[in-house]
XYZ file of C-alpha atoms in Angstrom:
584
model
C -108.799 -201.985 -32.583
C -108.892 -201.513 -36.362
C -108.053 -204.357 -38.464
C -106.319 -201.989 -40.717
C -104.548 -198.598 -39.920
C -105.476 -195.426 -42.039
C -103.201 -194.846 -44.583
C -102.852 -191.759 -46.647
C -101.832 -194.683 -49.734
C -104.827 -195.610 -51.997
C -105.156 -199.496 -52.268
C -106.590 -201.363 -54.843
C -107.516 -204.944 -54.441
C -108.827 -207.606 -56.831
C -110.731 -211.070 -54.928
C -111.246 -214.397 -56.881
C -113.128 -216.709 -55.125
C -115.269 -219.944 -55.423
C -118.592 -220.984 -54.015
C -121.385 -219.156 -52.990
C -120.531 -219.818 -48.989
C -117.253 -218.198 -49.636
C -118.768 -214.786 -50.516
C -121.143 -214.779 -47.314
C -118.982 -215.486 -45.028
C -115.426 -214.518 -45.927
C -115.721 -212.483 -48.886
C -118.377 -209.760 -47.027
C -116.292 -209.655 -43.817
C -112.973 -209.400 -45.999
C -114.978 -206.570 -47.797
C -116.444 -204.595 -44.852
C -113.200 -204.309 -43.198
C -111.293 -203.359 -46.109
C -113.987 -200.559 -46.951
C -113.661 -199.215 -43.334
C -109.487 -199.030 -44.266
C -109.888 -196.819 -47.675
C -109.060 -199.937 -49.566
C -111.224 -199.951 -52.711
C -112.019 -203.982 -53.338
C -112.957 -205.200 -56.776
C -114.921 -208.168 -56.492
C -116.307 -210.255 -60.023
C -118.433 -208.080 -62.333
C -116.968 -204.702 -60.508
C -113.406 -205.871 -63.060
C -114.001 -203.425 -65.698
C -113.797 -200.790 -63.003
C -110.213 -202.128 -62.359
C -107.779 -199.150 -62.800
C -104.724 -200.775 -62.133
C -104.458 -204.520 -63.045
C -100.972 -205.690 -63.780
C -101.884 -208.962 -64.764
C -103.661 -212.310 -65.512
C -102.836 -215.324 -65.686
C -105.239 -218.281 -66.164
C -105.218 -222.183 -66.945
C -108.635 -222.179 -67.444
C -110.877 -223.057 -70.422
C -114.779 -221.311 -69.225
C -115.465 -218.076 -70.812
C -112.601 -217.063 -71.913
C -113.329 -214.466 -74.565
C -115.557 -212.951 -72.133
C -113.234 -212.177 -69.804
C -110.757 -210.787 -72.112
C -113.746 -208.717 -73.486
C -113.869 -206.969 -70.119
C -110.172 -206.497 -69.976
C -109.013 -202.543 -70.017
C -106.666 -201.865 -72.780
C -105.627 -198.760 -71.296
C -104.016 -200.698 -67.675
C -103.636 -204.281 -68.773
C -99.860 -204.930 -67.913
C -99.258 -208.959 -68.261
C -101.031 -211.638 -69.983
C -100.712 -215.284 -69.669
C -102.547 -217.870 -71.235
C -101.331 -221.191 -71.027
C -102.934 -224.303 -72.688
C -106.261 -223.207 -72.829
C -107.621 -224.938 -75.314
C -110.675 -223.156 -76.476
C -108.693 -219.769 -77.271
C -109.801 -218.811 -80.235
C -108.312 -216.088 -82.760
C -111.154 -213.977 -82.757
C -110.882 -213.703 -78.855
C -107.501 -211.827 -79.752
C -108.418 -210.614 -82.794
C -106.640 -207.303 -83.613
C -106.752 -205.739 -79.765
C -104.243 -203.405 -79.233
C -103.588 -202.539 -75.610
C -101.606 -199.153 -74.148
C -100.107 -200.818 -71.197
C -99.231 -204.428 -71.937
C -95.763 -205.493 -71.321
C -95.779 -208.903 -71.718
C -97.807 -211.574 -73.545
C -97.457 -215.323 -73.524
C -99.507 -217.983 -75.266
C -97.658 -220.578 -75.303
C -99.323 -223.846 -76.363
C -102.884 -222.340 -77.112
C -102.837 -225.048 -79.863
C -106.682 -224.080 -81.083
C -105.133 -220.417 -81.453
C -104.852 -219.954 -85.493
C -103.965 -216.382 -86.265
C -102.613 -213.503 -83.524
C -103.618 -210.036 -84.033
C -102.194 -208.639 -80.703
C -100.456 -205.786 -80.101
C -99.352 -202.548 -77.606
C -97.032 -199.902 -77.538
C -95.046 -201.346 -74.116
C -95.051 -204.772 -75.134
C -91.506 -205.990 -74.583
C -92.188 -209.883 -74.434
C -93.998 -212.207 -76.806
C -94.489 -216.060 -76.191
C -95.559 -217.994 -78.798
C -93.917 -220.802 -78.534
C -95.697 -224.153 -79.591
C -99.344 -222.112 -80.229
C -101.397 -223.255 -82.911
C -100.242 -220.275 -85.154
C -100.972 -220.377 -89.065
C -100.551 -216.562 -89.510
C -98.705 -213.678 -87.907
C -100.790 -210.433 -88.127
C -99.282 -207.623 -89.387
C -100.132 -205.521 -86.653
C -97.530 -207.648 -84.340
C -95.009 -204.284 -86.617
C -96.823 -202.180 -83.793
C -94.907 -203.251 -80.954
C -91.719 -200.847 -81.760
C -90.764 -201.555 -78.211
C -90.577 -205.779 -78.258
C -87.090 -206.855 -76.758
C -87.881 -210.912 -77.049
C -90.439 -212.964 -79.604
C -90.165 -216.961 -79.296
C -91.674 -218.163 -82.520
C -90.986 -221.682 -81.522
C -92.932 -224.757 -83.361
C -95.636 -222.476 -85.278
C -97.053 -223.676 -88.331
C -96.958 -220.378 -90.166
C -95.251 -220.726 -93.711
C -94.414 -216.531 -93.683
C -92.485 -214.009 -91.777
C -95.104 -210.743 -92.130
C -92.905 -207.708 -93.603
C -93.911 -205.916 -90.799
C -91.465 -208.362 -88.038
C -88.748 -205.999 -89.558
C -90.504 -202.611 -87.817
C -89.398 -204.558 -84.296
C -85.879 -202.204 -84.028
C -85.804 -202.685 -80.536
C -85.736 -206.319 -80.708
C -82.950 -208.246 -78.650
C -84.048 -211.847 -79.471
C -85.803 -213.937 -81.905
C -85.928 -217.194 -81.748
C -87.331 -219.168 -84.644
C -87.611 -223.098 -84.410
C -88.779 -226.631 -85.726
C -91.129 -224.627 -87.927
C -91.373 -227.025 -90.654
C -94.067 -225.053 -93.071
C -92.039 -221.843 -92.814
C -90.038 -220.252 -95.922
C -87.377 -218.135 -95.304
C -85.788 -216.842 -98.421
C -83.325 -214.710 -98.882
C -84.323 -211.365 -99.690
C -86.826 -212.135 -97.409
C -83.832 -212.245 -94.675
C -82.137 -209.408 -95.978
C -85.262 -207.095 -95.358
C -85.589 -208.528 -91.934
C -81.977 -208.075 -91.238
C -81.942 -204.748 -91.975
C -84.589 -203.661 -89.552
C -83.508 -205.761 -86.574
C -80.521 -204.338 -86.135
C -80.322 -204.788 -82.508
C -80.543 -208.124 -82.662
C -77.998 -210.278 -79.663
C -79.350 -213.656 -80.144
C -80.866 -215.222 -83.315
C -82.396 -218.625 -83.810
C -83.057 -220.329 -86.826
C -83.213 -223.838 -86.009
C -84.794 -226.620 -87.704
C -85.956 -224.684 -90.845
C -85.480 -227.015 -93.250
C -86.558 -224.768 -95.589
C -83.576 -221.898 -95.113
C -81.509 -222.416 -97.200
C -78.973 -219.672 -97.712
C -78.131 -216.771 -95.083
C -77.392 -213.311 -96.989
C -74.560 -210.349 -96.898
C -75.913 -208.079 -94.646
C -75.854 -210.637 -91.748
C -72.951 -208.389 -91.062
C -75.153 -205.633 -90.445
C -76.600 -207.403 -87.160
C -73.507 -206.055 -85.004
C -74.788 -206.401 -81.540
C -75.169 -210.746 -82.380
C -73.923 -212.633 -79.952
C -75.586 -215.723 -80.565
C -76.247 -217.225 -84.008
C -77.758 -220.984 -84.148
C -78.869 -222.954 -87.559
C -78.686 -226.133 -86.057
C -80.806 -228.371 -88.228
C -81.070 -225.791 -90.926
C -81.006 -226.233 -95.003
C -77.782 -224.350 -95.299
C -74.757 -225.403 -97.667
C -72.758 -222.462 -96.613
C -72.590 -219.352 -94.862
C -71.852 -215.685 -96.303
C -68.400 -214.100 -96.404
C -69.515 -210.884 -94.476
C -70.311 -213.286 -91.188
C -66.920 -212.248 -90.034
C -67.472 -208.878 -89.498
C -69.932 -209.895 -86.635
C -67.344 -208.624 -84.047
C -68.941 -209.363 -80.788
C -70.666 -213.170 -82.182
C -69.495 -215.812 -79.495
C -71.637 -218.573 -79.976
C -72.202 -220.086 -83.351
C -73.669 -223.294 -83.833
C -74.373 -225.725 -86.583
C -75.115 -228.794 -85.633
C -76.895 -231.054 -87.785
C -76.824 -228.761 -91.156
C -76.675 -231.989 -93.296
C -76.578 -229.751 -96.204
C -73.144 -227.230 -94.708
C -70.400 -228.009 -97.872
C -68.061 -224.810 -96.234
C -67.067 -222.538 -93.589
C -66.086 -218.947 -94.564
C -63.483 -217.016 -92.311
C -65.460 -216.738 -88.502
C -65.217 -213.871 -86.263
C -62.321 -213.605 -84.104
C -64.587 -213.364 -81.148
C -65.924 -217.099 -81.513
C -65.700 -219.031 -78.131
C -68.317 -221.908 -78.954
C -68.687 -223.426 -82.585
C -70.507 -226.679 -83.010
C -70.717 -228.375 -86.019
C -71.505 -231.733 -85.362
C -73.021 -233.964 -87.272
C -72.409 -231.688 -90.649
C -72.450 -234.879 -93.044
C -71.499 -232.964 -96.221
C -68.617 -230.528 -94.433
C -65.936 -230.505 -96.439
C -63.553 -227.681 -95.946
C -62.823 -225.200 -93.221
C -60.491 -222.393 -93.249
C -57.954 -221.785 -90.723
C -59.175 -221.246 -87.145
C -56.000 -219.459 -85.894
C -58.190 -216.427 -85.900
C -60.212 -218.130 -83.100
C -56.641 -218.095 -81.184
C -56.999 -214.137 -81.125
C -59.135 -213.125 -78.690
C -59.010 -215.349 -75.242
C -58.726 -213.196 -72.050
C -61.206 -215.108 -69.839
C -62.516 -217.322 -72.563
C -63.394 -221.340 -72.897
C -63.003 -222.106 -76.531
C -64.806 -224.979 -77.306
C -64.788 -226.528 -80.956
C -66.334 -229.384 -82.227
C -66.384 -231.043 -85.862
C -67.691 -234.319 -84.341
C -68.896 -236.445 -87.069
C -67.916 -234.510 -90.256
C -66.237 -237.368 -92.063
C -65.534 -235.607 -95.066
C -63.623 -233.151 -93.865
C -60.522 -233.427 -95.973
C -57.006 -233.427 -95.309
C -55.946 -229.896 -94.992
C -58.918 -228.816 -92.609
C -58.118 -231.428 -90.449
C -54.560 -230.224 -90.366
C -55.980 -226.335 -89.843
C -58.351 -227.769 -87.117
C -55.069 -229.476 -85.276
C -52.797 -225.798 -86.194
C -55.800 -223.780 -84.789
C -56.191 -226.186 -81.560
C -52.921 -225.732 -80.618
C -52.464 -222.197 -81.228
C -55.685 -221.904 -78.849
C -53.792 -223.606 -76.284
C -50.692 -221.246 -76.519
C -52.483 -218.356 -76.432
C -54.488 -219.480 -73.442
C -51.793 -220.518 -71.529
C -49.612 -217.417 -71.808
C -52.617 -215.429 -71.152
C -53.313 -216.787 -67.750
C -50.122 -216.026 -67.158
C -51.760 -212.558 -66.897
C -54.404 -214.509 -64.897
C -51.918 -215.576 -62.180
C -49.970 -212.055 -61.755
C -53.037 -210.719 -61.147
C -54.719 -212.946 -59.069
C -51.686 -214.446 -56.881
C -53.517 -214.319 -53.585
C -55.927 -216.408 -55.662
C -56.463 -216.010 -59.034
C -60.414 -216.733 -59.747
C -61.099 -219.891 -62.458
C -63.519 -217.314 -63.803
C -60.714 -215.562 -65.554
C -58.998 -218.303 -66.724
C -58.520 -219.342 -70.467
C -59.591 -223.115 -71.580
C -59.684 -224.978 -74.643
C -61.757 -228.051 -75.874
C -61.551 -229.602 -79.258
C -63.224 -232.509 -80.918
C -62.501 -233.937 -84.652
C -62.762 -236.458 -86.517
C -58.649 -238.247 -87.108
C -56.662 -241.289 -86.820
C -53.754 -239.922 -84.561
C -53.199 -237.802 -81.930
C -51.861 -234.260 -83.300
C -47.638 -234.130 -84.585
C -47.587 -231.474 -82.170
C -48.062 -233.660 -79.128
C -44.393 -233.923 -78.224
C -45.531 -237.536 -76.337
C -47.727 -239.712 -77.713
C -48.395 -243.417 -76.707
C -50.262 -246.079 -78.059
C -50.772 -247.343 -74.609
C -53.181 -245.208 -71.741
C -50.566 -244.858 -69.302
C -47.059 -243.576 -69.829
C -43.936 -241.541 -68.255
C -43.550 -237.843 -69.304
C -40.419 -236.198 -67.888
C -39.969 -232.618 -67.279
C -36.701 -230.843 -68.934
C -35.192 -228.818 -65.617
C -34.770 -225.472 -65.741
C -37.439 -224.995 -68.051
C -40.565 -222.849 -67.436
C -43.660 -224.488 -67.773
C -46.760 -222.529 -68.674
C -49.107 -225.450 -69.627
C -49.964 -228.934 -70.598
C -52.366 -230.022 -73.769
C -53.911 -233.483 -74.001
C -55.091 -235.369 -76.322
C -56.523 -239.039 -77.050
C -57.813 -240.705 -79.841
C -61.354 -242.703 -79.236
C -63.009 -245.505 -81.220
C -66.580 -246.005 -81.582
C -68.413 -248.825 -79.979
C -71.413 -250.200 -78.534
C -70.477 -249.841 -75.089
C -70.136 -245.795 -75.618
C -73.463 -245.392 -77.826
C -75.273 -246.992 -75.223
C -73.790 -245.736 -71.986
C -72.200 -242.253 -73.439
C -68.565 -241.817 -73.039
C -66.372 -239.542 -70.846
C -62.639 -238.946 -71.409
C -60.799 -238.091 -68.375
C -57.018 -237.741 -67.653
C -55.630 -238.165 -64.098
C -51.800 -237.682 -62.906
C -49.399 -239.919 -60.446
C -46.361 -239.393 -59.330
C -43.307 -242.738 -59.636
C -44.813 -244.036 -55.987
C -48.462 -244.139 -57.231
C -49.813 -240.923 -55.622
C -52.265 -238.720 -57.373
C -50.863 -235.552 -58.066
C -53.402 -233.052 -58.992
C -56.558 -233.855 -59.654
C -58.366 -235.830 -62.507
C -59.473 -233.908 -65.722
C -61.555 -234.130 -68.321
C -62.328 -233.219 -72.082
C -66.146 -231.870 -71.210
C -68.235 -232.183 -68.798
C -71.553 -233.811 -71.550
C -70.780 -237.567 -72.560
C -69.979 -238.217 -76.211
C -72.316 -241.378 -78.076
C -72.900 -241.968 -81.187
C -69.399 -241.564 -82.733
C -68.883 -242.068 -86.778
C -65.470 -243.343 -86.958
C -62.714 -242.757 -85.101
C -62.073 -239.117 -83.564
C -59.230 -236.741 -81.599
C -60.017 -234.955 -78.493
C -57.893 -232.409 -77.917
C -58.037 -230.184 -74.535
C -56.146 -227.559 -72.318
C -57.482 -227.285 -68.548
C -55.838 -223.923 -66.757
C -57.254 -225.394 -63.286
C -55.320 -229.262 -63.941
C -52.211 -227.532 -64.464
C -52.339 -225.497 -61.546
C -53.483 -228.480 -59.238
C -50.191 -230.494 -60.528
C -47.496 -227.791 -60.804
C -48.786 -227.072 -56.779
C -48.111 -230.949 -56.192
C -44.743 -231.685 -58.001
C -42.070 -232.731 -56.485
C -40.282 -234.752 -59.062
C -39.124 -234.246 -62.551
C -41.285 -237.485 -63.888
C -45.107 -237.312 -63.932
C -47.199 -240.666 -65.204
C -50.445 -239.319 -67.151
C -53.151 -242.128 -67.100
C -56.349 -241.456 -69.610
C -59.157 -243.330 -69.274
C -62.880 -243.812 -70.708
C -65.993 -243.486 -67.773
C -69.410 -243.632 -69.086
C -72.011 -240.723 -68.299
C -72.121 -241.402 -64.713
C -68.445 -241.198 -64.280
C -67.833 -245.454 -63.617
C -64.466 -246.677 -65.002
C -65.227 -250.266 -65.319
C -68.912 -250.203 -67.475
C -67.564 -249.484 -70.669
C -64.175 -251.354 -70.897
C -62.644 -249.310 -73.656
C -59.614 -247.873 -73.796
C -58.061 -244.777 -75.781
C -56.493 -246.277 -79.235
C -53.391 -243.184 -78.382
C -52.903 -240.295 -76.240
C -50.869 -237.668 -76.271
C -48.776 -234.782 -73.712
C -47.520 -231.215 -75.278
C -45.638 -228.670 -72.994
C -46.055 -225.581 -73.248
C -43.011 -223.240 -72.568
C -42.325 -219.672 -72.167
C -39.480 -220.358 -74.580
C -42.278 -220.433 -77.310
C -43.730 -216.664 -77.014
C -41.933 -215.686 -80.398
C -43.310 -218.306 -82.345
C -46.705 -217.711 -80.459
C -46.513 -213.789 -81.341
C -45.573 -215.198 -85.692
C -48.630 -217.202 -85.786
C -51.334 -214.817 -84.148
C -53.596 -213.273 -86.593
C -52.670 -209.608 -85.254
C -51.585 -206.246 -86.599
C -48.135 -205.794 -86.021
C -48.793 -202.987 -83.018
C -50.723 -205.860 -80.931
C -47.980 -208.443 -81.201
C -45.667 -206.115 -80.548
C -47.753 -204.728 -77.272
C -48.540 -208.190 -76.197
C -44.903 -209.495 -76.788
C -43.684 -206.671 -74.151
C -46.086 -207.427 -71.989
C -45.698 -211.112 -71.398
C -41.911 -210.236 -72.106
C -41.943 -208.492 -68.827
C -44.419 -210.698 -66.836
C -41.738 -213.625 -67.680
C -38.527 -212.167 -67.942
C -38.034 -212.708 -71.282
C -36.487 -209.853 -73.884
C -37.760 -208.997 -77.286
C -35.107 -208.277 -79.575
C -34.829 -206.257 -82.819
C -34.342 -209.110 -84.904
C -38.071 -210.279 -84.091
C -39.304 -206.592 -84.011
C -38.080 -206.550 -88.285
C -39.863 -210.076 -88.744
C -43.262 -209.042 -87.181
C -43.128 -205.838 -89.220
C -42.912 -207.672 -92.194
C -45.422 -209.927 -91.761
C -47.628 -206.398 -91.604
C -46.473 -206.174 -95.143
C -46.994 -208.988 -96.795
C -48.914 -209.239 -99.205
C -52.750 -211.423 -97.632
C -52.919 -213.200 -101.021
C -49.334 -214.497 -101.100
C -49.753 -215.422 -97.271
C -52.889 -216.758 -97.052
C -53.419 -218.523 -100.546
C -52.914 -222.222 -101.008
C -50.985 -223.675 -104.597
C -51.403 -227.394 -105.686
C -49.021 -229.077 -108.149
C -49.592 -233.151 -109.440
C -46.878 -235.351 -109.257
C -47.079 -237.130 -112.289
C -47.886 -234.006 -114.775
C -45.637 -230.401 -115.280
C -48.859 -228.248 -116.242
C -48.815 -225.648 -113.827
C -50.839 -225.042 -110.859
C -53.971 -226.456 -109.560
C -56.795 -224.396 -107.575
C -58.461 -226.111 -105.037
C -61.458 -226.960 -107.400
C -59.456 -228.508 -109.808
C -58.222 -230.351 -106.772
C -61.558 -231.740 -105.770
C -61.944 -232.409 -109.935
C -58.896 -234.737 -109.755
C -59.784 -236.585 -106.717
C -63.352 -237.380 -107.533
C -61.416 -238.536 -110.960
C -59.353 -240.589 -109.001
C -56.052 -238.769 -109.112
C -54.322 -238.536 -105.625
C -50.937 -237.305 -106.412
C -51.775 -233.817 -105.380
C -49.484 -231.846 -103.440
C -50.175 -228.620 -101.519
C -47.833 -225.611 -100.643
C -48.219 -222.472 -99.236
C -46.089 -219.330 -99.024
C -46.843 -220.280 -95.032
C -43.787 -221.871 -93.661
C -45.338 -225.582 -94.408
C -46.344 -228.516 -97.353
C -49.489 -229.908 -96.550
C -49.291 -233.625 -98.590
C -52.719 -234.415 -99.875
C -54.392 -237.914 -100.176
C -58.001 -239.269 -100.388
C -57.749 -239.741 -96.572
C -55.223 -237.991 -94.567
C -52.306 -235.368 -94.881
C -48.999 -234.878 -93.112
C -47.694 -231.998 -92.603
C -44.102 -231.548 -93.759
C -41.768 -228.288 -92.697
C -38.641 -226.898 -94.667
């Protein structure tokens, strides 16, 4: 019986072995009857013959520029190298191969320079190699789709990176030597056009993004966390598909500019020197099957009238979300799937619980009765949390559970995210809307009078470790009674207010009358200046109007006595610590 059938198929087979007994006994048999089946068998110094190698991978440190001497440029389809330590640059000095696909030496530390290249190479790992130069051949590989520069020690970007058009993503990280100046960026930007995901983390060095970021259209993912940035260009919200944007630990950030309506994740934490950000009611547009998560967490100089954007922009979130799942539950009413479902997480820093919060307590447990006849859409919850040893040591999670007047759960318990919080600076609001709570507690009520308990777990979800308690907490409703003044705040043209309005109009029975047609047709009009720019007047003085730098002028000369108005249907009152928002 043959140990191998014919086969019209040509094989090709490559043995690694050790020890001499191995090949006399084994390796001869293995080869005889492989022989007798067609199967041509490659066995040690027969490798250059290889013709079709798709890989290597080794972990080993003996001979290793001899073996990549005997390599075939022409079949070569994957190498790996990882950790050998006696890699040298002039074992990859300037080799170009036809076939290879994907490289990776990641942590060749005694690696100094890479001269690499092919004309199918679509992955390059780098990350932690001993890099001090990027060759300009790497502008060779017009077919790369991902480069990890991660932890080099080069101090340039080669001209050439900007050849890569194909790219997808480039990650760049904790390179501490490296320069990245503008123009510098701007020529890169303009050749990696098809960028999705862009990391630039941990450059201390980069210091100011330019213009034609907008020109990167396909980003998705932008992070600068750690980064010497003080702002970030106008033109960043153009980037209409960016979701992810995150700046955690800029120390340097001063402002945001206007984001992309198509954020869903912006972290800023830890931005010591943020001062002002604009309005995030544009982050309200877009939310069909979105979580938006926010977080400002230990800015503490954000001044007044962010703070009171970052409440106006939290809230509008949670509106939007909740009469889009209403979409969510038409659709899905044999079961709509959680997948589809709109959420909303916010974190700043604050000393009460949003005005919006229609009940707010000082105490972690309290009574919230439900108007009848009304139609509920959703709930929003906040609480306000203190620093303290007990949460920097054992993290901190905020959770809210439901009971009915007997003591039954009703629903189950939820929470603001699902990472503890630690190290808090000062005290700070959490603000959240959970599509899945709501559900579980409209499916359980029986009564018109829910108790909402919040408490503070520590990472592992125990009650009792921390013993700390919110300082207030806060319940807003959300009813279908409120789709007008959802449909005036939306940053939309007139003909998508107008379409939406109909639409949840019919899904909830509700008409939209001519009256509200005329106002939403003016606010097309208006003029963006007079309904988007903010006036300042002092008290104590009749000179006319202030701009906001002459604002920041009179605070840092001690002047307080600043008031803010807006052709917006609100007076923002401005102090050196908080402001109230006033309606007439």
């Amino acid at each position: 019986m043959e140990l191998f059938p014919s086969s019209p198929k040509k094989y090709d087979v490559f043995v690694s072995y050790k020890g001499g007994d191995t090949q006399i006994n084994f390796i001869n048999n293995l080869n005889s009857a492989l022989t007798q089946a067609g199967i041509k068998i490659y066995i040690d110094s027969a490798l250059t013959e290889a013709a079709n190698i798709s890989g290597w991978y080794t972990r080993s440190n003996k001979n290793q520029s001899q073996v990549i001497e005997k390599m075939v440029g022409d079949v070569l389809e994957m190498l790996e190298l990882r950790f050998p330590k006696e890699l040298k640059s002039k074992d990859l000095s300037e080799k170009h191969f036809r076939s290879l696909k994907k490289v990776s030496v990641e942590g060749c530390t005694s690696l100094k320079e890479f001269a690499l290249s092919s004309d199918k190479m679509e992955s390059l790992e780098l990350k932690n190699a001993g890099i001090e130069q990027l060759h300009s051949s790497i502008g060779l590989s017009s077919n790369l789709r991902y480069l990890n520069l991660e932890g080099l020690r080069f101090q340039n970007v080669p001209n050439e990176l900007s050849s890569l058009t194909s790219l997808a993503e480039l990650r760049i990280s904790d390179c501490k030597e490296l320069v990245l100046e503008k123009q510098k960026l701007q020529a890169l930007f303009d050749g990696l056009r098809s960028l999705r995901l862009l990391h630039l983390k941990d450059c201390s060095n980069l210091l100011e993004l330019p213009e034609n970021i907008s020109v990167l259209s396909k980003l998705c993912e932008l992070r600068l966390d750690g980064s010497g940035v003080e702002t970030l260009p106008e033109s960043i919200k153009h980037l209409s598909l960016l979701e992810i944007l995150s700046l955690e630990n800029c120390l340097n950030l001063r402002q945001l500019p206007e984001l992309p309506t198509t954020i869903k994740e912006l972290t800023a934490a830890n931005c010591k020197s943020l001062v002002t950000v604009p309005t995030l009611k544009t982050l309200a547009t877009m939310m069909t099957g979105r979580e938006k998560f926010v977080s400002f967490e230990n800015c503490t100089k954000l001044d007044g009238s962010s703070l009171c954007r970052i409440a106006e922009g939290a809230e509008l979130s949670s509106m939007n979300a909740a009469f889009q799942n209403v979409f969510v539950r038409s659709k899905g009413a044999s079961g709509a799937s959680c997948h589809n479902y709109n959420f909303v997480k916010v974190c700043s820093p604050g000393s009460r619980v949003p005005e919006q919060f229609t009940y707010r307590s000082r105490e972690s447990s309290f009574k919230v009765k439900i108007p009848s006849h009304s139609n509920i859409l959703g709930m929003v919850l906040s609480v306000l949390i203190s620093p303290s040893e007990g949460i920097k040591n054992h993290g901190a999670r905020i959770f809210c559970q439901c009971y009915d007047a007997d003591g039954r759960k009703v629903g189950y318990a939820t929470r603001w995210f699902h990472e503890a919080t630690k190290d808090l600076k000062g005290d700070h609001v959490f603000v959240w809307y959970d599509a899945l709570h709501f559900d579980s507690i409209v499916k359980s009520l029986e009564e018109q009078e829910i108790i909402f308990e919040f408490f503070v777990a520590n990472e592992l979800g125990e009650r009792d470790v921390l013993n700390v308690l919110p300082k207030e907490c806060g319940v807003r409703l959300i009813f279908d009674s409120e789709l007008h003044n959802l449909l005036r705040n939306l940053e939309l043209d007139f003909e998508s207010k107008w379409e939406l309005g109909l639409r949840l109009g019919s899904e909830l029975g509700l008409e939209m009358g001519s009256e509200l047609r005329l106002e939403l047709e003016s606010q097309q009009h208006r003029p963006i200046s007079m309904a988007t720019e903010r006036f300042y007047f002092n008290e104590d003085e009749s000179d006319g109007l202030y701009n906001e730098e002459h604002v920041h002028q009179s605070e840092r000369k001690g002047i307080h006595n600043i008031k803010m108005f807006s052709v917006e249907d609100m007076i923002v009152s401005m102090t050196s610590s908080n402001a109230t928002r006033i309606k007439y």
